[in-house]
Every structure is written in structure tokens, then in C-alpha cells.
Coordinates of C-alpha atoms in Angstrom, one line a residue:
X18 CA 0.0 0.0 0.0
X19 CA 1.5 3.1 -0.9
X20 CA 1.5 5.9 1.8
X21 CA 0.5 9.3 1.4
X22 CA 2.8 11.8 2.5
X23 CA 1.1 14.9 4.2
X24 CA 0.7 16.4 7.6
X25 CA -0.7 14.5 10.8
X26 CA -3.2 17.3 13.0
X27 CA -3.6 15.6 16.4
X28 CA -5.6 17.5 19.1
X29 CA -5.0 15.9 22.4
X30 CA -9.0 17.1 24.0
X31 CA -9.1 15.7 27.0
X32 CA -8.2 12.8 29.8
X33 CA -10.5 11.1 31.9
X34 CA -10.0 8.6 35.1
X35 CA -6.4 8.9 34.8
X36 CA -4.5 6.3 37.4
X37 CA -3.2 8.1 40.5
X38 CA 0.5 7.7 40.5
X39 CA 0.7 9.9 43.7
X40 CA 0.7 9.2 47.0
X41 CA -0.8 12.5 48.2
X42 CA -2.8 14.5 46.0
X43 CA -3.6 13.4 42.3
X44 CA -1.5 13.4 39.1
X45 CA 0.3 16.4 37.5
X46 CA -0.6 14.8 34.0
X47 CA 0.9 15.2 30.8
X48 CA 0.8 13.6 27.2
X49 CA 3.8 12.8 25.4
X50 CA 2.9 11.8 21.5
X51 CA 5.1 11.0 18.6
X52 CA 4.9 8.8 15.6
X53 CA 8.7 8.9 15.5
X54 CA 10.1 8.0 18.6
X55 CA 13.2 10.8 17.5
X56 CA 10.7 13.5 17.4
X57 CA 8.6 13.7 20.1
X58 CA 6.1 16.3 21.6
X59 CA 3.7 17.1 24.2
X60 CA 1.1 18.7 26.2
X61 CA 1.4 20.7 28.6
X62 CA 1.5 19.9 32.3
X63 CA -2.0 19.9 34.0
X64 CA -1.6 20.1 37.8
X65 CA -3.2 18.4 40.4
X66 CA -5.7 16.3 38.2
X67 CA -7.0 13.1 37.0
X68 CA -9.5 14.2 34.4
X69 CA -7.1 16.8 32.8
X70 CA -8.7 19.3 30.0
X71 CA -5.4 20.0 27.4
X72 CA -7.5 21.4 24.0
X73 CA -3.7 21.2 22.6
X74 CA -3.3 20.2 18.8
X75 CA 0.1 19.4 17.3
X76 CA 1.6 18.6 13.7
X77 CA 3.7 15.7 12.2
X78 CA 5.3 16.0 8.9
X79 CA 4.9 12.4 7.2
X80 CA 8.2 12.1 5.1
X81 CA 7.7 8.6 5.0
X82 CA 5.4 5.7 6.2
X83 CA 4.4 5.6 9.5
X84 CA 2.0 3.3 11.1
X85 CA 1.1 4.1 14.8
X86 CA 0.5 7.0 16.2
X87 CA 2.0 7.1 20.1
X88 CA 0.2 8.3 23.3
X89 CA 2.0 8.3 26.6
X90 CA 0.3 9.5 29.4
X91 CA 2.9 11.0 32.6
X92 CA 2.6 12.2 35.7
X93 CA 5.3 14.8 36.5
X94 CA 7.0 15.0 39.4
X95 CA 10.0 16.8 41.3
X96 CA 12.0 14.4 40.6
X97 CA 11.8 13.0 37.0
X98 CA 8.0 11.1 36.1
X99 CA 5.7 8.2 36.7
X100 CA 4.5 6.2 33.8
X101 CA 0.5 6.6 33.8
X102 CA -0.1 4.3 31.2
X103 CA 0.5 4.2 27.1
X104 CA -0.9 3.0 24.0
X105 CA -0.7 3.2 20.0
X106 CA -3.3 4.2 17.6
X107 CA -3.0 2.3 14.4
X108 CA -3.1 4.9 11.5
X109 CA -3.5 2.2 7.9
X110 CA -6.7 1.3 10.2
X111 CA -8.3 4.7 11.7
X112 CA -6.7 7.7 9.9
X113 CA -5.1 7.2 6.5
X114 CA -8.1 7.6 3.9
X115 CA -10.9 7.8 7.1
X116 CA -11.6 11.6 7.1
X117 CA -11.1 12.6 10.8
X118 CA -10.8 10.2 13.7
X119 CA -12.5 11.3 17.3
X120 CA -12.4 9.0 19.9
X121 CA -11.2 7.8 23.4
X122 CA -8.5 5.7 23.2
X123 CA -7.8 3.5 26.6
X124 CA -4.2 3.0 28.3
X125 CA -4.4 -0.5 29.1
X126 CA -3.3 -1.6 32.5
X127 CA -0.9 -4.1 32.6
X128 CA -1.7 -7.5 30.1
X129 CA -4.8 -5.2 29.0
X130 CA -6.7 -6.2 32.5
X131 CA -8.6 -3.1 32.9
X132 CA -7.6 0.5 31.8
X133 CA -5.5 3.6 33.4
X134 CA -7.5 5.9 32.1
X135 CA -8.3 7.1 28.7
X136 CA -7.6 10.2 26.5
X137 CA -10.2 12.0 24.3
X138 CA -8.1 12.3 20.6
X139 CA -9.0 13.9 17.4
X140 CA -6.8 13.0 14.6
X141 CA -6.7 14.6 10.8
X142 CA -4.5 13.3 8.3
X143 CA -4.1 16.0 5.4
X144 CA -2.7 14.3 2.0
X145 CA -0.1 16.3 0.4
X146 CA 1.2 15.5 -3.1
X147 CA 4.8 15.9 -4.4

């Protein structure tokens, strides 16, 4: 299958039910996203919450192919950050040639038994020819 180069729009919206990695208090949450794992973004941090509101949108140049997109969901902390959860949206299946993708896509807790949360995504693939 040939890929169509073009730009990625991704709006991170929203999180909801996010696992508390903190002992006291509740997560400062973040989203990092990439769909190459040299060129990563992300959200800012929202403090003190598990159902965070971001309303953030960021770009990806496609070059070349790219199959997942990749959500990773942190809590930040004073010293360094705790892994919330993470999970990959798979772009040949809900983007490329779909029109726009809007969804919740879950974090899966460990072996998939149950969720950390989940994170409200709109994604836009925008085909641009050589």
C-alpha cells in the first residue's frame, strides 16, 4: 500500500480517570505523542488532576510511512516522572483515507486487565502531493 505523505493534525482534547501515581494529591498529567520516537512532543502539564482538559493540537510532517500514532500519558514530578499508562493508535486502520478520527482511546493496564485511564483524541490526516 502506498502511503500518502502529508501532515498529521492531532488535538489531544481531554483525559479522563487517569491512574493516581501519587501518593498524596492526584497526578500532574501530561501527554507525550510522537509517531517517531526521534521526534517527540507534548502537552502541557496539568496540575493536580485526573481528568485533565489539554485542548492542545500538534503537527507531524509524514516524510515517509508511519504506522502508529504514540500516546503516553505521565505524571510529572520533582524528581523526574511516573508512567500513567501508554498505548498506539494504528493509523493504515483509523486515519489514512478515514476523514477525521474522534475518539477515546484507553491505556491499558498491565496485560490489557482493565484500563489507566483514557484520553479524548482527534486526529486529521491531510494528504499532500509531491
Amino acid at each position: 500500500m502506498s502511503h500518502p505523505h502529508g501532515q498529521l493534525n492531532v488535538a489531544i482534547v481531554e483525559g479522563r480517570k487517569l491512574k493516581d501515581e501519587d501518593a498524596i494529591g492526584k497526578n500532574d498529567a501530561y501527554i507525550e505523542l510522537y509517531v517517531n520516537k526521534d521526534y517527540r512532543q507534548r502537552t502541557s502539564t496539568r496540575k493536580n488532576m485526573n481528568n485533565p482538559i489539554w485542548n492542545e493540537t500538534f503537527s507531524f510532517n509524514l516524510l515517509k510511512h508511519y504506522d502508529n500514532l504514540h500516546l503516553h500519558a505521565y505524571d510529572d514530578d520533582i524528581v523526574g516522572q511516573d508512567s500513567i499508562g501508554s498505548c498506539k493508535i494504528d493509523l493504515n486502520k483509523h486515519v489514512f483515507g478515514k476523514g477525521v478520527y474522534d475518539d477515546w482511546v484507553k491505556l491499558p493496564a498491565h496485560l490489557g486487565l482493565g484500563s489507566h485511564g483514557e484520553i479524548h483524541v482527534i486526529i486529521q490526516h491531510i494528504v499532500q502531493p509531491f
